[in-house]
Coordinates of C-alpha atoms in Angstrom, one line a residue:
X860 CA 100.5 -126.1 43.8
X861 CA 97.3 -124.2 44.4
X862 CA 93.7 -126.2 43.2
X863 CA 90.7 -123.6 42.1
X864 CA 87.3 -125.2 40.8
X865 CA 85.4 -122.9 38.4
X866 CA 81.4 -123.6 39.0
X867 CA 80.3 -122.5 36.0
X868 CA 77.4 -124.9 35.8
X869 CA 75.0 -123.2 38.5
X870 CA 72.5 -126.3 38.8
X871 CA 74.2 -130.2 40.0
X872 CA 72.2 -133.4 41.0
X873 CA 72.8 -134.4 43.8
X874 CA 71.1 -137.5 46.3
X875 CA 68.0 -136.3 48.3
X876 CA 69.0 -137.5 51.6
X877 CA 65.7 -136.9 53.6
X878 CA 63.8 -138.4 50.6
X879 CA 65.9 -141.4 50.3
X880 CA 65.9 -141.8 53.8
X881 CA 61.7 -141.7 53.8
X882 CA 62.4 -144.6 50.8
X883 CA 64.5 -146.8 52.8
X884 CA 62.2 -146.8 55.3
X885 CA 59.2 -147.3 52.6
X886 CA 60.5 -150.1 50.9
X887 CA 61.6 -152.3 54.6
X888 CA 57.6 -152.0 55.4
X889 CA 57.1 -152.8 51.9
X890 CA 59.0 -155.8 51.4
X891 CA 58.1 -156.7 55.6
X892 CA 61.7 -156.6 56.8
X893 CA 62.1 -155.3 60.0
X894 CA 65.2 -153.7 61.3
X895 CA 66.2 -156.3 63.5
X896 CA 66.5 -158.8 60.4
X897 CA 68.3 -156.4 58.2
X898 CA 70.6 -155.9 61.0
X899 CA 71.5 -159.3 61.1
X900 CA 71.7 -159.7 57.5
X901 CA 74.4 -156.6 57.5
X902 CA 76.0 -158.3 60.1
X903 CA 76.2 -155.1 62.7
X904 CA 76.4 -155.1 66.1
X905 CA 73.9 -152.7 66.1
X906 CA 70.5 -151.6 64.5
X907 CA 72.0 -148.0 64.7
X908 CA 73.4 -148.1 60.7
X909 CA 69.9 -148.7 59.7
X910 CA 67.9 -146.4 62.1
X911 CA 70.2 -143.9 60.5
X912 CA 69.3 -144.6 56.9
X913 CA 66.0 -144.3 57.3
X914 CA 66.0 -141.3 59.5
X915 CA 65.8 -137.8 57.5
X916 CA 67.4 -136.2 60.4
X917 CA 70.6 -138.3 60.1
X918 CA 71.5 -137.6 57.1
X919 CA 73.4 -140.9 56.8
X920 CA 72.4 -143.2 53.3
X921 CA 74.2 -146.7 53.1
X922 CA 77.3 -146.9 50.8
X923 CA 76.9 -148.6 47.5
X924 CA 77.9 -152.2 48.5
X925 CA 74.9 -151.8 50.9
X926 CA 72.8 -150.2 48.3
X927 CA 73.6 -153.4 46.1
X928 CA 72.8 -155.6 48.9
X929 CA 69.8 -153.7 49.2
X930 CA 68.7 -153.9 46.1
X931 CA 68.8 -157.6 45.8
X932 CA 66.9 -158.1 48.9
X933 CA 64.4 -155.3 47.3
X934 CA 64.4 -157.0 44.1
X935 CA 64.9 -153.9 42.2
X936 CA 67.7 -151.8 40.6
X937 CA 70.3 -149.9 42.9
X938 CA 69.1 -146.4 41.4
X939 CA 65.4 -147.8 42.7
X940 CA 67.0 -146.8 46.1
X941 CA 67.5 -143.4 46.4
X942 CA 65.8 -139.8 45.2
X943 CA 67.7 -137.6 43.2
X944 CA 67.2 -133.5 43.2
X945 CA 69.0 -130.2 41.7
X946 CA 70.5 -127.8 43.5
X947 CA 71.5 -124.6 42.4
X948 CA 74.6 -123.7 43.1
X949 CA 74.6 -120.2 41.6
X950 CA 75.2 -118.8 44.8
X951 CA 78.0 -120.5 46.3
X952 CA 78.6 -118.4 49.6
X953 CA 75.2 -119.6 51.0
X954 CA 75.9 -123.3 49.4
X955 CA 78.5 -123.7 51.7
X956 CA 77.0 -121.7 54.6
X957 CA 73.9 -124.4 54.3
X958 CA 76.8 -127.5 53.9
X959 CA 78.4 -126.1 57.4
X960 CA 75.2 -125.8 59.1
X961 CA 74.3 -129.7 58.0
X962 CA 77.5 -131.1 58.8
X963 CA 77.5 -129.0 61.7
X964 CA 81.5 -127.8 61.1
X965 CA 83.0 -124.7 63.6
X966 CA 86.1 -123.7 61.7
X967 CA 86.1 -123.4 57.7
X968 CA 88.6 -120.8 55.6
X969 CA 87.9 -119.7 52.3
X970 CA 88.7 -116.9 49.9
X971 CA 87.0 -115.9 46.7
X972 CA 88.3 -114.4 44.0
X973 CA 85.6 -114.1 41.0
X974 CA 83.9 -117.5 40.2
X975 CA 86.8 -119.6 41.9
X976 CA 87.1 -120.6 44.9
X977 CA 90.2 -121.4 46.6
X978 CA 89.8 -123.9 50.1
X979 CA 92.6 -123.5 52.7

């Protein structure tokens, strides 16, 4: 069975990860938490997890059940938490070009035929 996705909407929202990274950060001042305490409200080992969500760089966010935990120790809404942008994904072959470079991947096969794209 062979999958294709057509993109024929060009523009998708998707989560500002530097920007929500730059709010994490924001609202721990804000609210005077310091990593150390969220750390041991997470329970980690660690105060790597949240160095990483609040570094741009990192491009790490926490997952939703930490969002929600967030939230409540924020006092505000999940969707308070993180920055939403559009991207335009009209041109597809430099999409994915800018996706390898971010995630930093050596070997990806692909082959396009019109709109669709098919992923090996």
């Amino acid at each position: 069975m062979e999958y294709s996705y057509s993109l024929k909407p060009t523009k998708r929202t998707v989560v500002d990860i530097p920007a929500t990274s730059r709010l994490l950060k924001e609202l721990r001042n804000k609210n005077g938490y310091s990593v150390k305490q969220l750390q041991e409200i997470f329970g980690f080992e660690t105060p790597v997890a949240i160095y990483a969500w609040e570094n741009e760089k990192c491009k790490n966010i926490p997952c939703i059940e930490n969002f929600d935990i967030l939230s409540k120790l924020y006092k505000c809404h999940v969707e308070d938490l993180y920055i939403l942008k559009q991207v335009d994904f009209s041109n597809m072959e430099s999409v994915i070009i800018n996706i390898l470079n971010d995630l930093s991947i050596v070997f990806f096969c692909s082959t396009k035929s019109e709109n669709n794209w098919a992923f090996l």
